[in-house]
């Protein structure tokens, strides 16, 4: 009786860990050691032991690798005319040119359907996260990305145009 309880408990813990990985793709930690421990009363078949050993031996992907995999399906071009792949440009957010309010965009030109709810990302960087969201929710919401580094805004606009996303917009701040 104790043996079957132990085995079913181990199976449930293993299944719950797999569910956590499925619902948390950016989780980059290893399963709790208690979920993989065996009791002397627990008799597990060799196939279950092999599966557990394989899970222990395979390194979990790092969070940066998981993020790269998520963005890979965007198929973004790396056109060097738009700037380097990694732009390390410092912009002083307190400069006088950024102290002037930005022009309010013409919403009918910015979005295909300006009546949709608007999500704003302040400091959107490369804008990939907004494009990732916009591609998955095309008719549910509009996305506005604000960034003070103009080279990155230019590249984000180009990527959004390449992807034919009509629900994401990156206004020029200067």
Coordinates of N, CA and C in Angstrom, one line a residue:
X1 N 0.8 -1.2 0.0 CA 0.0 0.0 0.0 C 0.9 1.3 0.0
X2 N 1.9 1.3 0.9 CA 2.8 2.4 0.9 C 3.6 2.6 -0.4
X3 N 3.9 1.4 -1.0 CA 4.6 1.4 -2.2 C 3.8 2.1 -3.4
X4 N 2.5 1.7 -3.5 CA 1.7 2.3 -4.6 C 1.5 3.8 -4.3
X5 N 1.3 4.2 -3.0 CA 1.1 5.6 -2.7 C 2.4 6.4 -3.1
X6 N 3.5 5.9 -2.8 CA 4.8 6.6 -3.2 C 4.9 6.7 -4.7
X7 N 4.7 5.7 -5.4 CA 4.8 5.7 -6.9 C 3.8 6.7 -7.5
X8 N 2.6 6.7 -7.0 CA 1.6 7.6 -7.6 C 2.0 9.0 -7.2
X9 N 2.5 9.3 -6.0 CA 2.9 10.6 -5.6 C 4.1 11.1 -6.5
X10 N 5.0 10.2 -6.8 CA 6.2 10.5 -7.7 C 5.6 10.9 -9.1
X11 N 4.7 10.1 -9.6 CA 4.2 10.3 -10.9 C 3.4 11.6 -11.0
X12 N 2.7 12.0 -9.9 CA 2.0 13.2 -9.9 C 2.9 14.4 -9.9
X13 N 4.0 14.3 -9.1 CA 5.0 15.4 -9.0 C 5.7 15.6 -10.3
X14 N 6.0 14.5 -11.0 CA 6.6 14.5 -12.3 C 5.7 15.2 -13.3
X15 N 4.4 14.8 -13.3 CA 3.5 15.4 -14.2 C 3.2 16.9 -13.9
X16 N 3.2 17.2 -12.7 CA 3.0 18.6 -12.4 C 4.2 19.5 -12.8
X17 N 5.4 18.9 -12.7 CA 6.5 19.7 -13.2 C 6.5 19.9 -14.7
X18 N 6.0 18.9 -15.5 CA 5.9 19.0 -16.9 C 4.8 20.0 -17.2
X19 N 3.7 20.1 -16.5 CA 2.7 21.1 -16.7 C 3.3 22.5 -16.4
X20 N 4.1 22.6 -15.4 CA 4.7 23.9 -15.1 C 5.5 24.4 -16.3
X21 N 6.3 23.5 -16.9 CA 7.1 23.9 -18.0 C 6.3 24.2 -19.2
X22 N 5.2 23.5 -19.4 CA 4.3 23.8 -20.5 C 3.7 25.2 -20.4
X23 N 3.2 25.6 -19.2 CA 2.5 26.9 -19.0 C 3.5 28.0 -18.6
X24 N 4.7 27.7 -18.3 CA 5.7 28.7 -18.0 C 6.9 28.6 -18.9
X25 N 6.8 29.0 -20.2 CA 7.9 28.7 -21.1 C 9.2 29.5 -20.8
X26 N 9.1 30.5 -20.0 CA 10.3 31.3 -19.6 C 10.9 30.8 -18.3
X27 N 10.4 29.7 -17.8 CA 11.0 29.2 -16.5 C 12.3 28.6 -16.8
X28 N 13.3 29.0 -16.1 CA 14.7 28.5 -16.4 C 15.3 27.9 -15.2
X29 N 14.5 27.2 -14.4 CA 15.0 26.6 -13.2 C 14.8 25.1 -13.3
X30 N 15.5 24.4 -12.5 CA 15.4 22.9 -12.6 C 14.3 22.5 -11.6
X31 N 13.7 21.3 -11.8 CA 12.6 20.9 -10.9 C 13.2 20.7 -9.5
X32 N 12.3 20.9 -8.5 CA 12.7 20.7 -7.2 C 13.2 19.3 -7.0
X33 N 14.3 19.2 -6.2 CA 15.0 17.9 -6.0 C 14.0 16.9 -5.3
X34 N 13.1 17.4 -4.5 CA 12.2 16.4 -3.9 C 11.3 15.7 -4.8
X35 N 11.0 16.4 -6.0 CA 10.1 15.7 -7.0 C 10.8 14.6 -7.7
X36 N 12.1 14.5 -7.6 CA 12.8 13.4 -8.3 C 13.4 12.4 -7.4
X37 N 13.1 12.5 -6.1 CA 13.7 11.6 -5.1 C 12.9 10.3 -5.1
X38 N 13.6 9.2 -4.8 CA 12.9 7.9 -4.7 C 12.9 7.4 -3.3
X39 N 11.9 6.8 -2.9 CA 11.8 6.2 -1.6 C 12.2 4.7 -1.7
X40 N 12.7 4.1 -0.6 CA 13.1 2.7 -0.7 C 11.8 1.8 -0.8
X41 N 10.7 2.3 -0.5 CA 9.4 1.6 -0.6 C 8.8 1.7 -2.0
X42 N 9.3 2.6 -2.8 CA 8.7 2.8 -4.1 C 9.4 2.0 -5.2
X43 N 8.6 1.2 -5.9 CA 9.2 0.4 -7.0 C 8.7 1.0 -8.3
X44 N 9.7 1.5 -9.1 CA 9.3 2.2 -10.3 C 9.9 1.3 -11.4
X45 N 9.1 1.2 -12.5 CA 9.6 0.4 -13.7 C 10.8 1.0 -14.3
X46 N 11.5 0.2 -15.1 CA 12.8 0.7 -15.6 C 12.5 1.8 -16.6
X47 N 11.4 1.8 -17.4 CA 11.1 2.9 -18.3 C 10.9 4.2 -17.6
X48 N 10.3 4.2 -16.5 CA 10.1 5.4 -15.7 C 11.4 5.9 -15.1
X49 N 12.3 5.0 -14.7 CA 13.6 5.4 -14.2 C 14.4 6.0 -15.3
X50 N 14.3 5.4 -16.5 CA 15.1 5.9 -17.7 C 14.6 7.3 -18.0
X51 N 13.3 7.5 -18.0 CA 12.7 8.9 -18.3 C 13.2 9.9 -17.3
X52 N 13.2 9.5 -16.1 CA 13.6 10.4 -15.0 C 15.1 10.7 -15.1
X53 N 15.9 9.7 -15.5 CA 17.3 10.0 -15.7 C 17.6 10.9 -16.9
X54 N 16.8 10.7 -17.9 CA 17.0 11.5 -19.1 C 16.7 13.0 -18.8
X55 N 15.6 13.2 -18.0 CA 15.2 14.5 -17.6 C 16.3 15.2 -16.7
X56 N 16.9 14.4 -15.8 CA 18.0 14.9 -15.0 C 19.2 15.3 -15.8
X57 N 19.5 14.5 -16.8 CA 20.8 14.7 -17.6 C 20.6 15.9 -18.6
X58 N 19.4 16.1 -19.1 CA 19.3 17.2 -20.1 C 19.3 18.5 -19.4
X59 N 20.2 19.4 -19.8 CA 20.1 20.8 -19.2 C 18.9 21.5 -19.7
X60 N 18.3 22.3 -18.8 CA 17.2 23.1 -19.2 C 17.7 24.3 -20.0
X61 N 16.9 24.7 -21.0 CA 17.4 25.9 -21.7 C 17.4 27.2 -20.9
X62 N 18.3 28.0 -21.2 CA 18.4 29.3 -20.5 C 17.3 30.2 -20.9
X63 N 16.9 31.2 -20.1 CA 15.8 32.1 -20.4 C 16.1 32.9 -21.7
X64 N 17.3 33.3 -21.9 CA 17.6 34.0 -23.1 C 17.4 33.1 -24.4
X65 N 17.7 31.8 -24.3 CA 17.4 30.9 -25.4 C 15.9 30.8 -25.7
X66 N 15.1 30.7 -24.6 CA 13.7 30.6 -24.8 C 13.1 31.9 -25.4
X67 N 13.6 33.0 -25.0 CA 13.2 34.3 -25.6 C 13.5 34.3 -27.1
X68 N 14.7 33.9 -27.4 CA 15.2 33.9 -28.8 C 14.3 33.0 -29.7
X69 N 13.9 31.8 -29.1 CA 13.0 30.9 -29.8 C 11.6 31.5 -30.0
X70 N 11.1 32.3 -29.1 CA 9.8 32.9 -29.2 C 9.8 33.9 -30.3
X71 N 10.9 34.7 -30.4 CA 11.0 35.8 -31.4 C 11.4 35.2 -32.8
X72 N 11.9 34.0 -32.8 CA 12.4 33.4 -34.1 C 11.3 33.4 -35.2
X73 N 10.1 33.1 -34.7 CA 9.0 33.0 -35.7 C 8.6 34.3 -36.3
X74 N 9.1 35.4 -35.8 CA 8.9 36.7 -36.5 C 9.7 36.9 -37.7
X75 N 10.8 36.1 -37.9 CA 11.6 36.2 -39.1 C 12.0 37.6 -39.4
X76 N 12.6 38.3 -38.4 CA 13.0 39.7 -38.6 C 14.3 39.8 -39.4
X77 N 14.3 40.7 -40.4 CA 15.5 40.9 -41.2 C 16.5 41.7 -40.4
X78 N 17.8 41.4 -40.7 CA 18.9 42.1 -40.0 C 19.6 43.0 -41.1
X79 N 18.8 43.9 -41.6 CA 19.3 44.8 -42.6 C 20.3 45.8 -42.0
X80 N 21.5 45.8 -42.3 CA 22.5 46.6 -41.7 C 22.4 48.1 -42.0
X81 N 21.6 48.4 -43.1 CA 21.3 49.8 -43.4 C 20.5 50.5 -42.3
X82 N 19.8 49.7 -41.5 CA 19.0 50.2 -40.5 C 19.7 50.3 -39.2
X83 N 20.9 49.9 -39.1 CA 21.7 50.0 -37.9 C 22.2 48.6 -37.5
X84 N 23.1 48.5 -36.6 CA 23.7 47.2 -36.3 C 22.7 46.4 -35.6
X85 N 23.0 45.1 -35.5 CA 22.1 44.2 -34.8 C 21.9 44.6 -33.3
X86 N 23.0 45.1 -32.7 CA 22.9 45.5 -31.3 C 23.3 47.0 -31.3
X87 N 22.4 47.9 -31.0 CA 22.7 49.3 -30.9 C 22.9 49.7 -29.5
X88 N 24.1 50.3 -29.3 CA 24.5 50.7 -27.9 C 24.6 52.3 -28.0
X89 N 23.5 52.9 -28.2 CA 23.4 54.3 -28.3 C 22.8 54.9 -27.0
X90 N 23.6 55.8 -26.4 CA 23.0 56.4 -25.2 C 22.4 57.7 -25.6
X91 N 21.2 57.9 -25.1 CA 20.4 59.2 -25.3 C 20.1 59.7 -23.9
X92 N 20.4 61.0 -23.7 CA 20.1 61.6 -22.5 C 18.6 61.9 -22.4
X93 N 17.8 61.3 -21.6 CA 16.4 61.5 -21.5 C 16.0 62.9 -21.0
X94 N 17.0 63.6 -20.4 CA 16.7 64.9 -19.9 C 17.2 66.0 -20.9
X95 N 17.5 65.7 -22.1 CA 17.9 66.7 -23.1 C 16.8 67.6 -23.5
X96 N 17.1 68.8 -23.9 CA 16.1 69.8 -24.2 C 15.2 69.3 -25.4
X97 N 15.7 68.6 -26.3 CA 14.9 68.1 -27.5 C 13.9 67.1 -27.1
X98 N 14.1 66.4 -26.0 CA 13.1 65.4 -25.5 C 12.2 66.0 -24.4
X99 N 12.4 67.3 -24.1 CA 11.5 68.0 -23.1 C 10.3 68.5 -23.8
X100 N 10.3 68.5 -25.1 CA 9.1 69.0 -25.8 C 8.1 67.9 -26.1
X101 N 6.8 68.1 -25.8 CA 5.9 67.0 -26.0 C 5.9 66.5 -27.5
X102 N 5.8 65.2 -27.7 CA 5.8 64.7 -29.0 C 4.4 65.0 -29.7
X103 N 4.4 65.0 -31.0 CA 3.2 65.3 -31.7 C 2.2 64.1 -31.5
X104 N 1.0 64.4 -31.3 CA 0.0 63.3 -31.2 C -0.2 62.7 -32.6
X105 N -0.1 61.4 -32.8 CA -0.2 60.8 -34.1 C -1.7 60.9 -34.6
X106 N -1.8 60.9 -35.9 CA -3.2 60.8 -36.5 C -3.5 59.3 -36.4
X107 N -4.4 59.0 -35.5 CA -4.7 57.6 -35.1 C -5.3 56.8 -36.3
X108 N -6.0 57.4 -37.2 CA -6.5 56.7 -38.4 C -5.4 56.3 -39.3
X109 N -4.3 57.0 -39.3 CA -3.1 56.6 -40.2 C -2.2 55.6 -39.4
X110 N -2.2 55.7 -38.1 CA -1.3 54.8 -37.3 C -1.8 53.4 -37.3
X111 N -3.2 53.2 -37.1 CA -3.7 51.9 -36.9 C -4.9 51.6 -37.9
X112 N -5.0 50.4 -38.3 CA -6.1 50.0 -39.2 C -7.5 50.2 -38.6
X113 N -7.6 49.9 -37.3 CA -8.8 50.1 -36.5 C -8.5 50.8 -35.2
X114 N -8.5 52.2 -35.2 CA -8.2 52.9 -34.1 C -9.1 52.8 -32.9
X115 N -10.3 52.1 -33.1 CA -11.2 51.9 -32.0 C -10.8 50.8 -31.0
X116 N -9.9 50.0 -31.4 CA -9.4 48.9 -30.5 C -8.7 49.4 -29.3
X117 N -8.7 48.7 -28.2 CA -8.0 49.1 -27.0 C -6.5 49.3 -27.3
X118 N -5.9 50.2 -26.6 CA -4.5 50.5 -26.9 C -3.6 50.1 -25.7
X119 N -2.5 49.4 -26.1 CA -1.5 49.0 -25.1 C -0.2 49.8 -25.4
X120 N 0.3 50.5 -24.4 CA 1.5 51.3 -24.6 C 2.7 50.7 -23.9
X121 N 3.8 50.7 -24.6 CA 5.1 50.2 -24.1 C 6.0 51.3 -24.1
X122 N 6.3 51.9 -22.9 CA 7.2 53.0 -22.8 C 8.6 52.5 -22.6
X123 N 9.5 52.9 -23.5 CA 10.9 52.4 -23.6 C 10.9 51.0 -24.2
X124 N 10.2 50.9 -25.4 CA 10.0 49.6 -26.0 C 11.3 48.9 -26.6
X125 N 12.4 49.7 -26.6 CA 13.6 49.1 -27.1 C 13.5 48.7 -28.6
X126 N 13.8 47.5 -29.0 CA 13.8 47.1 -30.4 C 12.3 46.9 -30.9
X127 N 11.4 46.9 -30.0 CA 10.0 46.7 -30.4 C 9.5 45.3 -30.7
X128 N 10.4 44.4 -30.5 CA 10.1 43.0 -30.8 C 8.9 42.4 -30.0
X129 N 8.9 42.8 -28.7 CA 7.8 42.3 -27.8 C 6.5 42.7 -28.3
X130 N 6.4 44.0 -28.7 CA 5.1 44.5 -29.2 C 4.7 43.8 -30.6
X131 N 5.7 43.6 -31.4 CA 5.4 42.9 -32.7 C 5.0 41.4 -32.4
X132 N 5.6 40.8 -31.4 CA 5.2 39.4 -31.0 C 3.8 39.4 -30.6
X133 N 3.4 40.4 -29.7 CA 2.0 40.5 -29.3 C 1.1 40.8 -30.4
X134 N 1.5 41.8 -31.2 CA 0.6 42.2 -32.3 C 0.3 41.1 -33.3
X135 N 1.3 40.3 -33.5 CA 1.1 39.2 -34.5 C 0.2 38.1 -33.9
X136 N 0.1 38.0 -32.6 CA -0.7 37.0 -32.0 C -2.1 37.5 -31.7
X137 N -2.3 38.8 -31.7 CA -3.7 39.4 -31.4 C -4.0 40.4 -32.5
X138 N -4.1 40.0 -33.7 CA -4.2 41.0 -34.8 C -5.5 41.9 -34.7
X139 N -6.6 41.4 -34.3 CA -7.8 42.3 -34.3 C -8.4 42.5 -32.9
X140 N -7.5 42.3 -31.9 CA -8.0 42.5 -30.6 C -7.5 43.8 -29.9
X141 N -6.3 44.3 -30.3 CA -5.7 45.4 -29.6 C -4.7 46.1 -30.5
X142 N -4.5 47.4 -30.2 CA -3.5 48.1 -30.9 C -2.3 48.3 -29.9
X143 N -1.1 48.4 -30.5 CA 0.1 48.5 -29.7 C 0.9 49.8 -30.1
X144 N 1.3 50.6 -29.1 CA 2.1 51.8 -29.3 C 3.4 51.7 -28.6
X145 N 4.5 51.7 -29.3 CA 5.8 51.6 -28.7 C 6.5 52.9 -28.7
X146 N 6.9 53.4 -27.5 CA 7.6 54.6 -27.3 C 9.1 54.4 -27.0
X147 N 10.0 55.0 -27.8 CA 11.4 54.8 -27.6 C 12.1 56.1 -28.0
X148 N 13.1 56.5 -27.3 CA 13.8 57.8 -27.6 C 15.0 57.6 -28.5
X149 N 15.4 56.4 -28.7 CA 16.6 56.1 -29.6 C 16.0 55.9 -31.1
X150 N 16.3 56.9 -31.9 CA 15.7 57.0 -33.2 C 16.1 55.9 -34.2
X151 N 17.3 55.4 -34.0 CA 17.8 54.3 -34.9 C 17.0 53.1 -34.6
X152 N 16.7 52.8 -33.4 CA 15.9 51.7 -33.0 C 14.4 51.8 -33.5
X153 N 13.9 53.0 -33.4 CA 12.5 53.3 -33.9 C 12.4 53.1 -35.4
X154 N 13.4 53.5 -36.1 CA 13.5 53.3 -37.5 C 13.5 51.8 -37.9
X155 N 14.3 51.1 -37.2 CA 14.4 49.6 -37.4 C 13.1 49.0 -37.1
X156 N 12.5 49.3 -35.9 CA 11.2 48.7 -35.5 C 10.1 49.0 -36.5
X157 N 10.0 50.3 -37.1 CA 9.1 50.6 -38.1 C 9.3 49.7 -39.3
X158 N 10.5 49.5 -39.7 CA 10.8 48.7 -40.9 C 10.4 47.3 -40.7
X159 N 10.6 46.7 -39.5 CA 10.2 45.4 -39.2 C 8.7 45.2 -39.2
X160 N 8.0 46.2 -38.6 CA 6.5 46.2 -38.5 C 6.0 46.2 -40.0
X161 N 6.6 47.0 -40.8 CA 6.2 47.1 -42.2 C 6.4 45.8 -42.9
X162 N 7.6 45.2 -42.7 CA 7.9 43.9 -43.3 C 6.9 42.8 -42.9
X163 N 6.5 42.9 -41.7 CA 5.5 41.9 -41.1 C 4.1 42.2 -41.5
X164 N 3.8 43.4 -42.1 CA 2.5 43.8 -42.4 C 1.6 43.9 -41.2
X165 N 2.1 44.4 -40.1 CA 1.4 44.6 -38.9 C 0.7 46.0 -38.9
X166 N -0.6 46.0 -38.9 CA -1.3 47.3 -38.9 C -1.9 47.6 -37.6
X167 N -1.5 46.9 -36.5 CA -1.9 47.2 -35.2 C -0.8 47.6 -34.3
X168 N 0.4 47.9 -34.8 CA 1.5 48.3 -34.0 C 2.1 49.6 -34.6
X169 N 2.5 50.6 -33.8 CA 2.9 51.9 -34.3 C 4.0 52.4 -33.3
X170 N 5.1 52.9 -33.9 CA 6.2 53.5 -33.2 C 6.4 54.9 -33.6
X171 N 5.9 55.9 -32.9 CA 6.0 57.3 -33.3 C 7.4 57.8 -33.1
X172 N 7.7 58.8 -33.9 CA 9.0 59.5 -33.7 C 8.9 60.5 -32.6
X173 N 9.9 60.5 -31.7 CA 9.8 61.4 -30.5 C 10.5 62.7 -30.7
X174 N 11.4 62.8 -31.8 CA 12.1 64.0 -32.0 C 11.8 64.6 -33.3

